[in-house]
Every structure is written in C-alpha cells, then in structure tokens.
mmCIF file of C-alpha atoms in Angstrom:
data_model
loop_
_atom_site.group_PDB
_atom_site.id
_atom_site.type_symbol
_atom_site.label_atom_id
_atom_site.label_comp_id
_atom_site.label_asym_id
_atom_site.label_seq_id
_atom_site.Cartn_x
_atom_site.Cartn_y
_atom_site.Cartn_z
ATOM 1 C CA MET H 16 -9.358 -4.273 27.145
ATOM 2 C CA GLY H 17 -12.663 -5.600 28.454
ATOM 3 C CA ASP H 18 -14.561 -2.649 26.983
ATOM 4 C CA ALA H 19 -12.825 -3.101 23.626
ATOM 5 C CA GLU H 20 -13.655 -6.828 23.540
ATOM 6 C CA GLY H 21 -17.311 -5.876 23.834
ATOM 7 C CA LEU H 22 -17.047 -4.108 20.464
ATOM 8 C CA VAL H 23 -15.880 -7.177 18.541
ATOM 9 C CA GLY H 24 -18.214 -7.723 15.593
ATOM 10 C CA SER H 25 -19.699 -4.235 15.872
ATOM 11 C CA TYR H 26 -19.648 -1.466 13.292
ATOM 12 C CA VAL H 27 -18.243 1.983 13.973
ATOM 13 C CA LEU H 28 -19.580 4.920 12.009
ATOM 14 C CA ALA H 29 -17.560 8.063 11.390
ATOM 15 C CA ARG H 30 -18.015 11.202 9.348
ATOM 16 C CA VAL H 31 -15.746 11.415 6.318
ATOM 17 C CA SER H 32 -14.435 14.708 7.707
ATOM 18 C CA ASP H 33 -13.282 12.855 10.854
ATOM 19 C CA LEU H 34 -11.179 10.324 8.940
ATOM 20 C CA PRO H 35 -7.411 10.830 8.668
ATOM 21 C CA GLY H 36 -6.276 12.601 5.508
ATOM 22 C CA ASP H 37 -3.863 9.804 4.606
ATOM 23 C CA LEU H 38 -6.477 7.032 4.813
ATOM 24 C CA PRO H 39 -6.077 6.049 1.114
ATOM 25 C CA LEU H 40 -2.445 5.100 1.882
ATOM 26 C CA HIS H 41 -3.562 2.490 4.429
ATOM 27 C CA ASP H 42 -6.874 1.117 3.143
ATOM 28 C CA ARG H 43 -5.971 -2.521 2.417
ATOM 29 C CA GLU H 44 -9.288 -3.306 0.726
ATOM 30 C CA ARG H 45 -8.807 -0.507 -1.811
ATOM 31 C CA LEU H 46 -5.061 -1.064 -2.292
ATOM 32 C CA VAL H 47 -4.535 -4.797 -2.782
ATOM 33 C CA GLY H 48 -4.677 -5.506 -6.509
ATOM 34 C CA ARG H 49 -3.988 -1.892 -7.526
ATOM 35 C CA GLN H 50 -1.395 -1.236 -10.216
ATOM 36 C CA VAL H 51 1.787 0.624 -9.241
ATOM 37 C CA VAL H 52 4.245 2.371 -11.584
ATOM 38 C CA ASP H 53 7.791 3.327 -10.586
ATOM 39 C CA ALA H 54 8.372 6.949 -11.653
ATOM 40 C CA PHE H 55 12.079 6.288 -12.280
ATOM 41 C CA SER H 56 12.162 2.938 -14.109
ATOM 42 C CA GLY H 57 8.601 2.727 -15.440
ATOM 43 C CA VAL H 58 8.249 -0.812 -14.036
ATOM 44 C CA VAL H 59 4.595 -1.758 -13.547
ATOM 45 C CA SER H 60 3.655 -3.996 -10.617
ATOM 46 C CA THR H 61 0.682 -4.841 -8.409
ATOM 47 C CA ILE H 62 0.148 -4.385 -4.681
ATOM 48 C CA HIS H 63 -0.051 -7.949 -3.375
ATOM 49 C CA GLU H 64 -0.193 -7.177 0.360
ATOM 50 C CA VAL H 65 -0.205 -4.236 2.798
ATOM 51 C CA MET H 66 1.873 -4.897 5.922
ATOM 52 C CA CYS H 67 1.414 -2.713 8.991
ATOM 53 C CA GLY H 68 4.736 -1.738 10.557
ATOM 54 C CA PRO H 69 5.559 0.169 13.747
ATOM 55 C CA ALA H 70 6.701 3.293 11.882
ATOM 56 C CA ASN H 71 4.894 2.986 8.543
ATOM 57 C CA ASP H 72 3.053 0.536 6.339
ATOM 58 C CA VAL H 73 4.934 -1.523 3.758
ATOM 59 C CA TRP H 74 3.491 -2.493 0.387
ATOM 60 C CA VAL H 75 4.446 -5.860 -1.077
ATOM 61 C CA LEU H 76 4.703 -5.339 -4.841
ATOM 62 C CA ARG H 77 4.815 -8.155 -7.370
ATOM 63 C CA CYS H 78 5.530 -8.254 -11.092
ATOM 64 C CA GLU H 79 7.158 -10.592 -13.602
ATOM 65 C CA MET H 80 10.581 -9.653 -12.171
ATOM 66 C CA GLY H 81 9.697 -10.782 -8.651
ATOM 67 C CA GLU H 82 8.692 -9.144 -5.404
ATOM 68 C CA MET H 83 9.666 -5.879 -3.710
ATOM 69 C CA LEU H 84 8.755 -4.354 -0.354
ATOM 70 C CA ILE H 85 8.481 -0.560 -0.334
ATOM 71 C CA PRO H 86 7.895 1.706 2.649
ATOM 72 C CA VAL H 87 4.766 3.854 2.509
ATOM 73 C CA VAL H 88 6.388 7.202 3.315
ATOM 74 C CA ASP H 89 6.002 10.590 1.623
ATOM 75 C CA GLU H 90 9.295 10.245 -0.268
ATOM 76 C CA VAL H 91 8.093 7.008 -1.904
ATOM 77 C CA VAL H 92 4.283 7.338 -2.136
ATOM 78 C CA SER H 93 2.988 10.897 -2.267
ATOM 79 C CA GLU H 94 -0.638 10.218 -3.219
ATOM 80 C CA VAL H 95 -3.123 7.494 -4.082
ATOM 81 C CA PRO H 96 -5.487 8.495 -6.900
ATOM 82 C CA GLU H 97 -9.076 7.219 -6.823
ATOM 83 C CA ASP H 98 -8.403 5.052 -9.870
ATOM 84 C CA GLY H 99 -5.613 4.215 -12.273
ATOM 85 C CA PRO H 100 -2.032 3.343 -11.382
ATOM 86 C CA ILE H 101 -0.334 4.648 -8.247
ATOM 87 C CA THR H 102 2.991 6.332 -9.001
ATOM 88 C CA VAL H 103 5.804 5.555 -6.553
ATOM 89 C CA ARG H 104 9.466 6.519 -6.326
ATOM 90 C CA VAL H 105 11.369 3.342 -5.419
ATOM 91 C CA PRO H 106 14.374 4.303 -3.257
ATOM 92 C CA ALA H 107 17.866 3.645 -4.590
ATOM 93 C CA GLY H 108 19.155 0.277 -3.415
ATOM 94 C CA LEU H 109 15.815 -1.525 -3.463
ATOM 95 C CA ASP H 110 15.545 -4.178 -6.137
ATOM 96 C CA TRP H 111 13.235 -6.997 -7.195
ATOM 97 C CA GLU H 112 13.705 -10.362 -5.479
ATOM 98 C CA GLY H 113 12.970 -13.625 -7.217
ATOM 99 C CA VAL H 114 11.965 -14.534 -10.715
ATOM 100 C CA GLY H 115 8.488 -14.586 -12.233
ATOM 101 C CA ASP H 116 8.188 -18.409 -12.005
ATOM 102 C CA ALA H 117 8.976 -18.321 -8.263
ATOM 103 C CA LEU H 118 5.848 -16.264 -7.545
#
C-alpha cells in the first residue's frame, strides 16, 4: 500500500497493445453522455453513470421514461462503437423506473 500511495497524482503510460480488449466497455470518460439504443424496443437513452461492481460494471441509463440500470455483460452489451449510439439488449424483466419529471 505504501508503494501505491507514492504513485498518487502520477501518470502511467501504456502501449495500446497492452490495454485490455474490452476497455471501451469500462472507459467512464468516453461512455457518460453516450446515446444507447435498445435492440428490442428501440428506446433511446443516455448513459448517465458507470458504476463499478464486483462482477461487472453497471450502466445507469436515463431517458424521458425514467432510469434503468443494466449490467455490462456480453449478453447485454456486445460492443461499443467509436461513435454513434451503442446498441444494447435489455434483459427481460428490466424496466424503466420513475417518470421524466422525477429526473
């Protein structure tokens, strides 16, 4: 822990080839504000927050219908394109919470 504390405020450089292949799924700075489209319903929403969980990340999506939390797993999010909307497959049973005015 002492060695790690010495790195606070420092920059770490890495080759692109050394980065994990699924980095676009976890890059908060590039994800928050991105548009998301549900492949099944066609509902368009925006990534409001990226939460880091013990097993997988969770995206907090918001739209006029409310808020939804979706797990970032292969069955739901298969890829993140460089630009444009991200297509997701919202699992059965998940639904929007709240109403647009409550956001």
